[in-house]
PDB file of C-alpha atoms in Angstrom:
ATOM      1  CA  UNK A   1     -12.137  13.069  -0.913  1.00  0.00           C
ATOM      2  CA  UNK A   2     -11.782  10.399   1.749  1.00  0.00           C
ATOM      3  CA  UNK A   3      -9.395  11.864   4.329  1.00  0.00           C
ATOM      4  CA  UNK A   4      -8.356  10.283   7.636  1.00  0.00           C
ATOM      5  CA  UNK A   5      -9.867  11.625  10.830  1.00  0.00           C
ATOM      6  CA  UNK A   6      -8.493  14.695  12.564  1.00  0.00           C
ATOM      7  CA  UNK A   7      -6.105  14.282  15.507  1.00  0.00           C
ATOM      8  CA  UNK A   8      -7.824  13.623  18.820  1.00  0.00           C
ATOM      9  CA  UNK A   9      -9.052  16.476  20.972  1.00  0.00           C
ATOM     10  CA  UNK A  10      -9.323  14.281  24.044  1.00  0.00           C
ATOM     11  CA  UNK A  11     -10.372  10.740  24.792  1.00  0.00           C
ATOM     12  CA  UNK A  12      -9.839   7.927  22.320  1.00  0.00           C
ATOM     13  CA  UNK A  13      -7.901   8.386  19.101  1.00  0.00           C
ATOM     14  CA  UNK A  14     -10.426   8.358  16.236  1.00  0.00           C
ATOM     15  CA  UNK A  15      -9.895   6.367  13.067  1.00  0.00           C
ATOM     16  CA  UNK A  16      -9.141   2.878  11.864  1.00  0.00           C
ATOM     17  CA  UNK A  17      -6.150   0.881  13.015  1.00  0.00           C
ATOM     18  CA  UNK A  18      -3.355   0.130  10.588  1.00  0.00           C
ATOM     19  CA  UNK A  19      -4.524  -3.491  10.646  1.00  0.00           C
ATOM     20  CA  UNK A  20      -8.008  -2.434   9.488  1.00  0.00           C
ATOM     21  CA  UNK A  21      -6.559  -0.113   6.833  1.00  0.00           C
ATOM     22  CA  UNK A  22      -4.199  -2.755   5.422  1.00  0.00           C
ATOM     23  CA  UNK A  23      -6.925  -5.419   5.447  1.00  0.00           C
ATOM     24  CA  UNK A  24      -9.308  -3.089   3.576  1.00  0.00           C
ATOM     25  CA  UNK A  25      -6.611  -2.327   1.011  1.00  0.00           C
ATOM     26  CA  UNK A  26      -5.935  -6.050   0.605  1.00  0.00           C
ATOM     27  CA  UNK A  27      -9.635  -6.754   0.013  1.00  0.00           C
ATOM     28  CA  UNK A  28      -9.642  -4.036  -2.649  1.00  0.00           C
ATOM     29  CA  UNK A  29      -6.569  -5.556  -4.328  1.00  0.00           C
ATOM     30  CA  UNK A  30      -8.104  -9.041  -4.287  1.00  0.00           C
ATOM     31  CA  UNK A  31     -11.355  -7.757  -5.791  1.00  0.00           C
ATOM     32  CA  UNK A  32      -9.339  -6.065  -8.549  1.00  0.00           C
ATOM     33  CA  UNK A  33      -7.526  -9.335  -9.240  1.00  0.00           C
ATOM     34  CA  UNK A  34     -10.887 -11.068  -9.614  1.00  0.00           C
ATOM     35  CA  UNK A  35     -12.073  -8.313 -11.954  1.00  0.00           C
ATOM     36  CA  UNK A  36      -8.852  -8.636 -13.983  1.00  0.00           C
ATOM     37  CA  UNK A  37      -9.437 -12.387 -14.326  1.00  0.00           C
ATOM     38  CA  UNK A  38     -12.958 -11.798 -15.663  1.00  0.00           C
ATOM     39  CA  UNK A  39     -11.923  -8.874 -17.898  1.00  0.00           C
ATOM     40  CA  UNK A  40      -8.281  -9.589 -18.854  1.00  0.00           C
ATOM     41  CA  UNK A  41      -8.350  -7.333 -21.915  1.00  0.00           C
ATOM     42  CA  UNK A  42      -9.679  -4.232 -20.156  1.00  0.00           C
ATOM     43  CA  UNK A  43      -6.780  -1.736 -19.903  1.00  0.00           C
ATOM     44  CA  UNK A  44      -8.655   0.315 -17.274  1.00  0.00           C
ATOM     45  CA  UNK A  45      -8.719  -2.627 -14.850  1.00  0.00           C
ATOM     46  CA  UNK A  46      -4.967  -3.155 -15.241  1.00  0.00           C
ATOM     47  CA  UNK A  47      -4.338   0.580 -14.835  1.00  0.00           C
ATOM     48  CA  UNK A  48      -6.393   0.755 -11.637  1.00  0.00           C
ATOM     49  CA  UNK A  49      -4.759  -2.401 -10.252  1.00  0.00           C
ATOM     50  CA  UNK A  50      -1.270  -0.986 -10.863  1.00  0.00           C
ATOM     51  CA  UNK A  51      -2.207   2.340  -9.252  1.00  0.00           C
ATOM     52  CA  UNK A  52      -3.889   0.776  -6.203  1.00  0.00           C
ATOM     53  CA  UNK A  53      -1.008  -1.666  -5.664  1.00  0.00           C
ATOM     54  CA  UNK A  54       1.620   1.081  -6.087  1.00  0.00           C
ATOM     55  CA  UNK A  55      -0.091   3.349  -3.553  1.00  0.00           C
ATOM     56  CA  UNK A  56      -0.572   0.453  -1.135  1.00  0.00           C
ATOM     57  CA  UNK A  57       3.060  -0.683  -1.271  1.00  0.00           C
ATOM     58  CA  UNK A  58       4.350   2.868  -0.767  1.00  0.00           C
ATOM     59  CA  UNK A  59       2.153   3.374   2.289  1.00  0.00           C
ATOM     60  CA  UNK A  60       3.270   0.052   3.767  1.00  0.00           C
ATOM     61  CA  UNK A  61       6.910   0.981   3.227  1.00  0.00           C
ATOM     62  CA  UNK A  62       6.371   4.279   5.041  1.00  0.00           C
ATOM     63  CA  UNK A  63       4.457   3.027   8.086  1.00  0.00           C
ATOM     64  CA  UNK A  64       3.853  -0.742   8.336  1.00  0.00           C
ATOM     65  CA  UNK A  65       7.413  -1.964   7.923  1.00  0.00           C
ATOM     66  CA  UNK A  66       8.981   0.622  10.265  1.00  0.00           C
ATOM     67  CA  UNK A  67       6.388  -0.385  12.887  1.00  0.00           C
ATOM     68  CA  UNK A  68       7.311  -4.053  12.370  1.00  0.00           C
ATOM     69  CA  UNK A  69      11.006  -3.182  12.764  1.00  0.00           C
ATOM     70  CA  UNK A  70      10.348  -1.359  16.023  1.00  0.00           C
ATOM     71  CA  UNK A  71       7.715  -3.520  17.705  1.00  0.00           C
ATOM     72  CA  UNK A  72       8.269  -7.113  16.612  1.00  0.00           C
ATOM     73  CA  UNK A  73      11.194  -9.294  17.705  1.00  0.00           C
ATOM     74  CA  UNK A  74      13.165 -10.089  14.549  1.00  0.00           C
ATOM     75  CA  UNK A  75      11.294  -7.278  12.835  1.00  0.00           C
ATOM     76  CA  UNK A  76      14.322  -6.073  10.876  1.00  0.00           C
ATOM     77  CA  UNK A  77      14.575  -9.386   9.031  1.00  0.00           C
ATOM     78  CA  UNK A  78      10.817  -9.503   8.403  1.00  0.00           C
ATOM     79  CA  UNK A  79      10.740  -5.936   7.099  1.00  0.00           C
ATOM     80  CA  UNK A  80      13.794  -6.505   4.889  1.00  0.00           C
ATOM     81  CA  UNK A  81      12.188  -9.631   3.414  1.00  0.00           C
ATOM     82  CA  UNK A  82       8.923  -7.782   2.731  1.00  0.00           C
ATOM     83  CA  UNK A  83      10.759  -4.833   1.175  1.00  0.00           C
ATOM     84  CA  UNK A  84      12.623  -7.172  -1.183  1.00  0.00           C
ATOM     85  CA  UNK A  85       9.359  -8.847  -2.191  1.00  0.00           C
ATOM     86  CA  UNK A  86       7.713  -5.438  -2.685  1.00  0.00           C
ATOM     87  CA  UNK A  87      10.550  -4.317  -4.959  1.00  0.00           C
ATOM     88  CA  UNK A  88      10.124  -7.475  -7.031  1.00  0.00           C
ATOM     89  CA  UNK A  89       6.365  -6.836  -7.186  1.00  0.00           C
ATOM     90  CA  UNK A  90       6.910  -3.243  -8.327  1.00  0.00           C
ATOM     91  CA  UNK A  91       9.138  -4.545 -11.129  1.00  0.00           C
ATOM     92  CA  UNK A  92       6.403  -6.983 -12.172  1.00  0.00           C
ATOM     93  CA  UNK A  93       3.810  -4.197 -12.117  1.00  0.00           C
ATOM     94  CA  UNK A  94       6.097  -2.149 -14.374  1.00  0.00           C
ATOM     95  CA  UNK A  95       6.080  -4.874 -17.011  1.00  0.00           C
ATOM     96  CA  UNK A  96       3.500  -6.762 -19.008  1.00  0.00           C
ATOM     97  CA  UNK A  97       3.413 -10.081 -17.124  1.00  0.00           C
ATOM     98  CA  UNK A  98       0.207  -9.546 -15.172  1.00  0.00           C
ATOM     99  CA  UNK A  99      -0.001 -13.271 -14.382  1.00  0.00           C
ATOM    100  CA  UNK A 100       3.204 -13.093 -12.355  1.00  0.00           C
ATOM    101  CA  UNK A 101       2.125  -9.785 -10.808  1.00  0.00           C
ATOM    102  CA  UNK A 102      -1.221 -11.297  -9.807  1.00  0.00           C
ATOM    103  CA  UNK A 103       0.495 -14.238  -8.111  1.00  0.00           C
ATOM    104  CA  UNK A 104       2.891 -11.876  -6.309  1.00  0.00           C
ATOM    105  CA  UNK A 105       0.009  -9.712  -5.059  1.00  0.00           C
ATOM    106  CA  UNK A 106      -1.751 -12.803  -3.697  1.00  0.00           C
ATOM    107  CA  UNK A 107       1.456 -13.871  -1.898  1.00  0.00           C
ATOM    108  CA  UNK A 108       1.858 -10.348  -0.506  1.00  0.00           C
ATOM    109  CA  UNK A 109      -1.696 -10.304   0.871  1.00  0.00           C
ATOM    110  CA  UNK A 110      -1.312 -13.755   2.421  1.00  0.00           C
ATOM    111  CA  UNK A 111       2.038 -12.939   4.066  1.00  0.00           C
ATOM    112  CA  UNK A 112       0.676  -9.750   5.626  1.00  0.00           C
ATOM    113  CA  UNK A 113      -2.537 -11.398   6.836  1.00  0.00           C
ATOM    114  CA  UNK A 114      -0.936 -14.543   8.209  1.00  0.00           C
ATOM    115  CA  UNK A 115       2.280 -13.169   9.666  1.00  0.00           C
ATOM    116  CA  UNK A 116       2.831  -9.422   9.919  1.00  0.00           C
ATOM    117  CA  UNK A 117      -0.532  -8.038  10.977  1.00  0.00           C
ATOM    118  CA  UNK A 118      -1.246 -10.538  13.791  1.00  0.00           C
ATOM    119  CA  UNK A 119       2.210  -9.911  15.283  1.00  0.00           C
ATOM    120  CA  UNK A 120       1.797  -6.162  15.054  1.00  0.00           C
ATOM    121  CA  UNK A 121      -1.636  -6.369  16.665  1.00  0.00           C
ATOM    122  CA  UNK A 122      -0.175  -8.310  19.595  1.00  0.00           C
ATOM    123  CA  UNK A 123       2.826  -6.038  20.131  1.00  0.00           C
ATOM    124  CA  UNK A 124       1.486  -2.502  19.612  1.00  0.00           C
ATOM    125  CA  UNK A 125      -1.098  -0.686  21.767  1.00  0.00           C
ATOM    126  CA  UNK A 126      -4.416  -0.090  20.008  1.00  0.00           C
ATOM    127  CA  UNK A 127      -4.093   3.710  20.175  1.00  0.00           C
ATOM    128  CA  UNK A 128      -0.760   3.526  18.333  1.00  0.00           C
ATOM    129  CA  UNK A 129      -2.296   1.180  15.760  1.00  0.00           C
ATOM    130  CA  UNK A 130      -4.996   3.799  15.083  1.00  0.00           C
ATOM    131  CA  UNK A 131      -2.405   6.566  14.762  1.00  0.00           C
ATOM    132  CA  UNK A 132      -0.450   4.423  12.286  1.00  0.00           C
ATOM    133  CA  UNK A 133      -3.671   3.724  10.388  1.00  0.00           C
ATOM    134  CA  UNK A 134      -4.396   7.445  10.089  1.00  0.00           C
ATOM    135  CA  UNK A 135      -0.882   8.121   8.811  1.00  0.00           C
ATOM    136  CA  UNK A 136      -1.025   5.228   6.385  1.00  0.00           C
ATOM    137  CA  UNK A 137      -4.281   6.496   4.869  1.00  0.00           C
ATOM    138  CA  UNK A 138      -2.706   9.917   4.377  1.00  0.00           C
ATOM    139  CA  UNK A 139       0.455   8.404   2.874  1.00  0.00           C
ATOM    140  CA  UNK A 140      -1.584   6.294   0.471  1.00  0.00           C
ATOM    141  CA  UNK A 141      -3.360   9.341  -0.937  1.00  0.00           C
ATOM    142  CA  UNK A 142      -0.047  11.140  -1.533  1.00  0.00           C
ATOM    143  CA  UNK A 143       1.710   8.057  -2.944  1.00  0.00           C
ATOM    144  CA  UNK A 144       2.682   7.486  -6.587  1.00  0.00           C
ATOM    145  CA  UNK A 145       0.153   5.827  -8.873  1.00  0.00           C
ATOM    146  CA  UNK A 146       2.838   4.077 -10.890  1.00  0.00           C
ATOM    147  CA  UNK A 147       5.532   1.649  -9.752  1.00  0.00           C
ATOM    148  CA  UNK A 148       8.913   3.214  -9.018  1.00  0.00           C
ATOM    149  CA  UNK A 149      11.094   0.252  -8.006  1.00  0.00           C
ATOM    150  CA  UNK A 150      14.290   2.319  -7.922  1.00  0.00           C
ATOM    151  CA  UNK A 151      12.944   4.975  -5.523  1.00  0.00           C
ATOM    152  CA  UNK A 152      13.919   4.809  -1.823  1.00  0.00           C
ATOM    153  CA  UNK A 153      11.903   2.269   0.148  1.00  0.00           C
ATOM    154  CA  UNK A 154      12.826   3.157   3.731  1.00  0.00           C
ATOM    155  CA  UNK A 155      12.310   6.229   5.902  1.00  0.00           C
ATOM    156  CA  UNK A 156      13.179   9.024   5.899  1.00  0.00           C
ATOM    157  CA  UNK A 157      13.846   9.250   2.155  1.00  0.00           C
ATOM    158  CA  UNK A 158      10.735   7.445   0.964  1.00  0.00           C
ATOM    159  CA  UNK A 159       8.598   9.870   2.990  1.00  0.00           C
ATOM    160  CA  UNK A 160      10.191  12.726   1.029  1.00  0.00           C
ATOM    161  CA  UNK A 161      10.445  11.173  -2.432  1.00  0.00           C
ATOM    162  CA  UNK A 162       7.125   9.274  -2.630  1.00  0.00           C
ATOM    163  CA  UNK A 163       4.858  12.349  -2.338  1.00  0.00           C
ATOM    164  CA  UNK A 164       6.931  14.130  -4.994  1.00  0.00           C
ATOM    165  CA  UNK A 165       6.621  11.139  -7.324  1.00  0.00           C
ATOM    166  CA  UNK A 166       2.926  11.071  -6.474  1.00  0.00           C
ATOM    167  CA  UNK A 167       2.480  14.650  -7.690  1.00  0.00           C
ATOM    168  CA  UNK A 168       4.258  13.845 -10.961  1.00  0.00           C
ATOM    169  CA  UNK A 169       2.257  10.649 -11.459  1.00  0.00           C
ATOM    170  CA  UNK A 170      -1.050  12.355 -10.724  1.00  0.00           C
ATOM    171  CA  UNK A 171      -0.232  15.120 -13.199  1.00  0.00           C
ATOM    172  CA  UNK A 172       0.597  12.499 -15.858  1.00  0.00           C
ATOM    173  CA  UNK A 173      -2.638  10.655 -15.031  1.00  0.00           C
ATOM    174  CA  UNK A 174      -4.683  13.848 -15.410  1.00  0.00           C
ATOM    175  CA  UNK A 175      -3.076  14.710 -18.746  1.00  0.00           C
ATOM    176  CA  UNK A 176      -3.512  11.196 -20.166  1.00  0.00           C
ATOM    177  CA  UNK A 177      -6.916  10.497 -18.611  1.00  0.00           C
ATOM    178  CA  UNK A 178      -5.564   7.388 -16.860  1.00  0.00           C
ATOM    179  CA  UNK A 179      -7.925   5.807 -14.324  1.00  0.00           C
ATOM    180  CA  UNK A 180      -6.379   5.085 -10.910  1.00  0.00           C
ATOM    181  CA  UNK A 181      -9.249   4.388  -8.490  1.00  0.00           C
ATOM    182  CA  UNK A 182     -11.709   1.494  -8.234  1.00  0.00           C
ATOM    183  CA  UNK A 183     -14.580   3.992  -8.365  1.00  0.00           C
ATOM    184  CA  UNK A 184     -13.347   4.936 -11.883  1.00  0.00           C
ATOM    185  CA  UNK A 185     -14.232   1.474 -13.173  1.00  0.00           C
TER     186      UNK A 185
END
């Protein structure tokens, strides 16, 4: 299992920054979109895409958006806008219109890369970015593998509810044999 690094024992904080973590997750999402375009009838690809996107959005809601709210001028408006777009994306992932979901994922990746992440990188010390990255990796592993658009999307409630939904989803995935990781393809 790929777990984030242990807390520091002195010196620099080990791990990847939240910017590196989010960018890696975005690359994974984009590669899944490409795979879905080449294999549109493969239910495993769609299943993995939905699971990866659901985990990613939950982790962003727990750590990226609160950091934006705190560190970036006008961060409340930015975070609220992103949360609304994420809720719309979760609804699309719940349905059958993968074309609209694909377009929404591409918009999500572009907005983060062009706007949110550069601002966060400028405003937050690198050690704090690494701590946020470690927490985001942990949150992603505990997150639900299915979209839950009606669940809480802001702390503290999402940090309580998301891991519980994650346990339920992972149990359902195990019982049904559903694939949820890129390595399963």
